[in-house]
GROMACS .gro file of C-alpha atoms in nm:
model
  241
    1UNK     CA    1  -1.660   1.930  -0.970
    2UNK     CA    2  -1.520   1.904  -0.653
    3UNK     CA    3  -1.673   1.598  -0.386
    4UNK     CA    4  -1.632   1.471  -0.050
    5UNK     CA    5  -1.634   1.102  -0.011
    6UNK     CA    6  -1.580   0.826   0.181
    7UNK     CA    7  -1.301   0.633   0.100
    8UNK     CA    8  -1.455   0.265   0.012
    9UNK     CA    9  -1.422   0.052   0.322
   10UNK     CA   10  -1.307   0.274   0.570
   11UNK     CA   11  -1.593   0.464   0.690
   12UNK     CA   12  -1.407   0.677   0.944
   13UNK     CA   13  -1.223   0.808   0.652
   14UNK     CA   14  -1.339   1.109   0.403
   15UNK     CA   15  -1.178   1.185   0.059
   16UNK     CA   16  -1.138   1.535  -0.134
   17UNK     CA   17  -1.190   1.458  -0.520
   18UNK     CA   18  -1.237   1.638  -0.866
   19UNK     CA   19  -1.468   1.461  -1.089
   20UNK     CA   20  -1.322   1.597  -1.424
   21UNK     CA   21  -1.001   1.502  -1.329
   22UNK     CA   22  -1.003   1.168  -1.191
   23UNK     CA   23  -1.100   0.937  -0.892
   24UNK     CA   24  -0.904   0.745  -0.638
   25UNK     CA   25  -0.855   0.381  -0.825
   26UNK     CA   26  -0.901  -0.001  -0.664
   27UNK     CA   27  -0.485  -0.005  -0.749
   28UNK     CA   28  -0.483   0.272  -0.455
   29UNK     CA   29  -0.613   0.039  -0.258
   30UNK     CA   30  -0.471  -0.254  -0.294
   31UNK     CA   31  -0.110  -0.148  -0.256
   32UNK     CA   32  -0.165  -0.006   0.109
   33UNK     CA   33  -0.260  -0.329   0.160
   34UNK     CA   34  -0.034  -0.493  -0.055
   35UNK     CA   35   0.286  -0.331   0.110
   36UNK     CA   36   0.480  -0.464   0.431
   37UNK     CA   37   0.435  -0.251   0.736
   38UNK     CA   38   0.552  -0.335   1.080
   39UNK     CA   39   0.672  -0.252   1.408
   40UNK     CA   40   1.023  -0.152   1.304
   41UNK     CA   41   0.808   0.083   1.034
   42UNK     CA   42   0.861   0.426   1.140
   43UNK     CA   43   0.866   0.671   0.800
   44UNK     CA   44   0.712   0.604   0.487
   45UNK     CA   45   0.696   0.802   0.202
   46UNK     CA   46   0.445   0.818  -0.111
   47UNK     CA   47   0.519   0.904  -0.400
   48UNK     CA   48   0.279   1.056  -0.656
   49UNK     CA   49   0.026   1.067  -0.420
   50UNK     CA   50  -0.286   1.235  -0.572
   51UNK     CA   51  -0.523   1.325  -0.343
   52UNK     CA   52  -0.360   1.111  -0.051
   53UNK     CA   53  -0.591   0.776  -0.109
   54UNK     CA   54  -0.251   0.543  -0.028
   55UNK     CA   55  -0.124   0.770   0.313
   56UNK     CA   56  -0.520   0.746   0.422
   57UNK     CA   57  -0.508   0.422   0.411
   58UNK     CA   58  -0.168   0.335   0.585
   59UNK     CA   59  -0.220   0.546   0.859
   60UNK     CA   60  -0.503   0.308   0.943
   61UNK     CA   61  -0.169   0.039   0.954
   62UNK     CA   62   0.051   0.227   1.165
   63UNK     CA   63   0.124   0.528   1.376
   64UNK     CA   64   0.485   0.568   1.155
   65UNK     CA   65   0.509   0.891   0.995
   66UNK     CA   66   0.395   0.913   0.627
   67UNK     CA   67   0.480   1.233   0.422
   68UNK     CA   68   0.345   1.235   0.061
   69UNK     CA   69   0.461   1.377  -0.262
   70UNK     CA   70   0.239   1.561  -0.557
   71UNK     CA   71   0.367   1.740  -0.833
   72UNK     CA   72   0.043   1.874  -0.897
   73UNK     CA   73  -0.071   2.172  -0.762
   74UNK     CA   74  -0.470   2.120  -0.801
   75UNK     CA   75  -0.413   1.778  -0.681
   76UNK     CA   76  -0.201   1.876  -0.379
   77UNK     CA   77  -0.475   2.114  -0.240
   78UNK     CA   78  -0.742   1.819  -0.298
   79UNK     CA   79  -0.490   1.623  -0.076
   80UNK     CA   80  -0.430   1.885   0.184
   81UNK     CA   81  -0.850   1.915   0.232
   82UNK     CA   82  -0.838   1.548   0.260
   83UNK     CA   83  -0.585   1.508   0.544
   84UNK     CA   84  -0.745   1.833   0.740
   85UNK     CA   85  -1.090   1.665   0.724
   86UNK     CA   86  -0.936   1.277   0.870
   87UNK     CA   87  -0.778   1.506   1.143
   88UNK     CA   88  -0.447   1.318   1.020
   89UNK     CA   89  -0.206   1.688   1.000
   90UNK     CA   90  -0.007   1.545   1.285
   91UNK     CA   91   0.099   1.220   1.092
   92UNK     CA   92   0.096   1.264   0.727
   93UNK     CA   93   0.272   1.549   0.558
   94UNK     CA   94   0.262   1.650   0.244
   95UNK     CA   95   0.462   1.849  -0.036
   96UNK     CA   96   0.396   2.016  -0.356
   97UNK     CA   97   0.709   1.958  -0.568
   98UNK     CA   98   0.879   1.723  -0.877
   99UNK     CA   99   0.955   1.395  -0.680
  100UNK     CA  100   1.295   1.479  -0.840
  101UNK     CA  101   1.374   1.742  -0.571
  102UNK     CA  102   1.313   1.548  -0.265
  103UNK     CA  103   1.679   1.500  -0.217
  104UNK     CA  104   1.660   1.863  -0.103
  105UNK     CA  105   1.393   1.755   0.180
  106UNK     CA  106   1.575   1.477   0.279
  107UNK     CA  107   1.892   1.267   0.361
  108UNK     CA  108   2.000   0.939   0.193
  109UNK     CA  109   1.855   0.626   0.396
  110UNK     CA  110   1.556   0.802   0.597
  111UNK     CA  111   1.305   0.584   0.457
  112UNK     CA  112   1.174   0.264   0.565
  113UNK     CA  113   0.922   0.170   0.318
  114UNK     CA  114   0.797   0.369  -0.022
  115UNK     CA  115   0.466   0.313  -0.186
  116UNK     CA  116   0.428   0.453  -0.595
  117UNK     CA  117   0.126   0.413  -0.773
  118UNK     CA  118   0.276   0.606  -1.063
  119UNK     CA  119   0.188   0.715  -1.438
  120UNK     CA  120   0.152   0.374  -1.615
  121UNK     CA  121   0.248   0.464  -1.969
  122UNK     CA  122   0.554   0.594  -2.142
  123UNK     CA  123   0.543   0.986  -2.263
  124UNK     CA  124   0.568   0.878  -2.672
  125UNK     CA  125   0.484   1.115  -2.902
  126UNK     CA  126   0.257   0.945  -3.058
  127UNK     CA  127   0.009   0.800  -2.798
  128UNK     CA  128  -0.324   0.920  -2.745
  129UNK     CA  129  -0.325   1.114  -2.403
  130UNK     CA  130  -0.645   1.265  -2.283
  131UNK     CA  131  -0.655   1.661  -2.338
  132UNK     CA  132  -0.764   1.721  -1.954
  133UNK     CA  133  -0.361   1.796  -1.851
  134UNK     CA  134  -0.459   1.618  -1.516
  135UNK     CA  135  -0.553   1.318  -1.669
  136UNK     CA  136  -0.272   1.276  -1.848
  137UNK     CA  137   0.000   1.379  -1.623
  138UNK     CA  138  -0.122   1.068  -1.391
  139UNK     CA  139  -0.150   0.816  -1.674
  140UNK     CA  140   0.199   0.887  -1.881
  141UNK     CA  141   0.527   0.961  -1.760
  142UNK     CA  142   0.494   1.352  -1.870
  143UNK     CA  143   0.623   1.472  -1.515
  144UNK     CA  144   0.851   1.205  -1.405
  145UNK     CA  145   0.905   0.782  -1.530
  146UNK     CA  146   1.018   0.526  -1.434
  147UNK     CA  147   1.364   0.538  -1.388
  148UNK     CA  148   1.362   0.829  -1.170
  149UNK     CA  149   1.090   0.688  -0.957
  150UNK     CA  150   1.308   0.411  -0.896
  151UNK     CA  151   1.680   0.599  -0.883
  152UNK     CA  152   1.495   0.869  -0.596
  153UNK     CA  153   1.326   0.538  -0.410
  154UNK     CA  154   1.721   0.352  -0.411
  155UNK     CA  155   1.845   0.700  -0.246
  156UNK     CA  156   1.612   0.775   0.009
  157UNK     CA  157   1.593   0.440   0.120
  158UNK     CA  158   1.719   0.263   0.409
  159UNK     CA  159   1.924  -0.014   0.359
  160UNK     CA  160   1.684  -0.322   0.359
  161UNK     CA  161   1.424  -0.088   0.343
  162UNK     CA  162   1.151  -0.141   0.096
  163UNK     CA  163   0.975   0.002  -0.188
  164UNK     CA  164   0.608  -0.138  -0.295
  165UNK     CA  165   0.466  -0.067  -0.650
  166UNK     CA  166   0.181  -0.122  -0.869
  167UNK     CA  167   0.236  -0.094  -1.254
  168UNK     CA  168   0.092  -0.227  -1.553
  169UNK     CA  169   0.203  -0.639  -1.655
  170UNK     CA  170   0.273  -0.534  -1.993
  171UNK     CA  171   0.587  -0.340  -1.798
  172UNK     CA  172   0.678  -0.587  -1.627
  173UNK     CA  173   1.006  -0.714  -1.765
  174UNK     CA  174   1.117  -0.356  -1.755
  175UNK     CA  175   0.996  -0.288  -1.419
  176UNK     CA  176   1.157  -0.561  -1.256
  177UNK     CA  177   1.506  -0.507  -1.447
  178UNK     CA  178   1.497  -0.141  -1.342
  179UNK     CA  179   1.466  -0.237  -1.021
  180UNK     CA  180   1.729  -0.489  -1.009
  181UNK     CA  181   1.982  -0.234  -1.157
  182UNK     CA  182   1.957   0.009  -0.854
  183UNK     CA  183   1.982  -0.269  -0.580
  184UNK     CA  184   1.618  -0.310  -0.518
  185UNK     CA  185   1.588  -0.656  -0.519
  186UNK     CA  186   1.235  -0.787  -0.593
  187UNK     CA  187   1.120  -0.995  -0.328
  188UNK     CA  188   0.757  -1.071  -0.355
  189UNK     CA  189   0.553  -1.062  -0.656
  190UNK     CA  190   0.180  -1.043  -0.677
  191UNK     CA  191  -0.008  -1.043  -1.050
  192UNK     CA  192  -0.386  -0.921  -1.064
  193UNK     CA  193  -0.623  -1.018  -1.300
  194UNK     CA  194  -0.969  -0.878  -1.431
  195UNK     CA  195  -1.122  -1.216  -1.360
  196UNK     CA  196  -1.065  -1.597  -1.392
  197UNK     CA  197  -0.987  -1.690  -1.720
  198UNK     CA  198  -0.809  -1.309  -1.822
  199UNK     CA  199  -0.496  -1.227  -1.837
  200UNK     CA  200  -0.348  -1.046  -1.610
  201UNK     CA  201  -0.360  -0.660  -1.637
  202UNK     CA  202  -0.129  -0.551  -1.289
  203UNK     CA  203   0.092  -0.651  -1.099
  204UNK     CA  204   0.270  -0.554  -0.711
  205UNK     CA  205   0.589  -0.607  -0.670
  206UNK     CA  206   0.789  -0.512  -0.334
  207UNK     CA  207   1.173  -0.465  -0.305
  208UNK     CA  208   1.422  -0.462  -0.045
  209UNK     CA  209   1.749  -0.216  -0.108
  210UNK     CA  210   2.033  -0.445  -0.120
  211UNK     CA  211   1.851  -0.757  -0.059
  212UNK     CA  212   1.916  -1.122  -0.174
  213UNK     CA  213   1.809  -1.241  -0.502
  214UNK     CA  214   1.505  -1.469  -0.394
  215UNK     CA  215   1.163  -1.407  -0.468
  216UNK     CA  216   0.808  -1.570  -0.342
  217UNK     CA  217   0.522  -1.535  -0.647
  218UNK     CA  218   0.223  -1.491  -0.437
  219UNK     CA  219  -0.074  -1.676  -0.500
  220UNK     CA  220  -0.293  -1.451  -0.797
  221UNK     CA  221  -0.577  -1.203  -0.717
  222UNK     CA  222  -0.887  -1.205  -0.894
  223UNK     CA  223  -1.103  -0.901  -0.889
  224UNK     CA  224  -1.411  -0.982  -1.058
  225UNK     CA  225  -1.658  -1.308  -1.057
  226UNK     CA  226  -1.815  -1.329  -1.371
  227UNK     CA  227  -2.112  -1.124  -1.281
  228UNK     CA  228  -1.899  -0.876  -1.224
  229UNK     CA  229  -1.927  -0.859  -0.836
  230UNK     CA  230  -1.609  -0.867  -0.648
  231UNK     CA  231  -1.390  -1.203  -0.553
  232UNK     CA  232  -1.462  -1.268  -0.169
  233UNK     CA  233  -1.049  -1.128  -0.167
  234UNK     CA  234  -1.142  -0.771  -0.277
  235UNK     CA  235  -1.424  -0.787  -0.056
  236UNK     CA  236  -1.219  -0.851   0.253
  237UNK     CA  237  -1.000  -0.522   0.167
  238UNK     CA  238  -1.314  -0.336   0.108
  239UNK     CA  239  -1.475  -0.472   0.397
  240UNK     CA  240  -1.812  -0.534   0.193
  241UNK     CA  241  -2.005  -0.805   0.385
   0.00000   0.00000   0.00000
């Protein structure tokens, strides 16, 4: 069933969603606000961007241009309603297509920064994927993986531009060597974690293209407290007082 709602913690901002497909996630917003964006930030692209929760939330960053990619179609639409409704057609653009073809929209090096929340788990033929096609084209690699992500982000960056992403720990050895082969350098490194005393579950890491081999481990997020209300750190990016 289809909902309008605001998106948690920005309350000028509204959100198109399906409830039997699936909701915006807390990793949607904590990349935004994960990822570097400055002054010298002038075009950003998302890839696999659902229903648009990551451009939303960067366009409350910066003025740069953001254009988003969905391969699918339902999903698109759900997007499209959501950046009519914010008034936001004059800043983020959107396309329908396989993240694979965006070398036909653009040139090599237009990109200053790239955001990917993207499927988590490998397309194997014997893991359990939920039946809802949805579903289960946003949580396993059925329409694209990892390797592409990353080989598309190395060619439509800039050089030194960057490329923030959000992925599961148990990846993360594969992640970060991926990267590495393609010139995207890791440079900082944040691991999240249910709560104190968990391991940790996620992990952000942001590259530069072609930059130097040295990395800064940021200090770990905790989500939860232990009754299960959020760490004052969540709360801040939520803005919950």
């Amino acid at each position: 069933m289809e909902t309008i709602n605001d998106l948690v913690g920005y309350k000028n901002l509204k959100i198109f969603q399906n409830d039997d497909w699936f909701k915006f996630s807390l990793e949607s917003v904590l990349l935004p606000n994960f990822a570097s964006v400055n002054k010298s930030t002038k075009k950003i692209l998302d890839l696999c961007t659902g229903n648009a929760p990551i451009p939303l939330i960067l366009s409350t960053k910066t003025n740069a241009s953001i254009i988003g990619i969905e391969y699918q179609e339902d999903i698109f639409n759900l997007a499209e309603k959501t950046i009519k409704i914010n008034n936001l057609e004059n800043q983020i653009t959107l396309i329908n297509d396989d993240l694979k073809n965006l070398k036909k929209y653009y040139k090599s090096d237009t990109f200053d920064l790239i955001t990917v929340n993207p499927p988590y788990y490998k397309n194997q033929k014997l893991s359990t994927k939920n039946p809802d096609s949805h579903k289960a084209i946003a949580r396993h690699e059925i329409a694209t993986n990892l390797e592409e992500i990353v080989k598309v982000s190395r060619y439509l960056l800039k050089n030194g531009g960057r490329i923030a992403m959000i992925h599961k720990t148990e990846r993360f050895i594969e992640v970060i060597n991926c990267l590495q082969e393609n010139n995207l350098s890791p440079k900082r490194i944040k691991f999240i974690y249910p709560k104190e005393g968990k391991e940790s579950n996620l992990f952000m890491v942001e590259s530069i293209k072609n930059g130097k081999s040295e990395v800064i481990i940021e200090c770990p997020l905790f989500v939860h407290n232990n009754d299960g209300t959020y760490q004052n750190e969540i709360q801040k990016i939520f803005q919950i007082s």
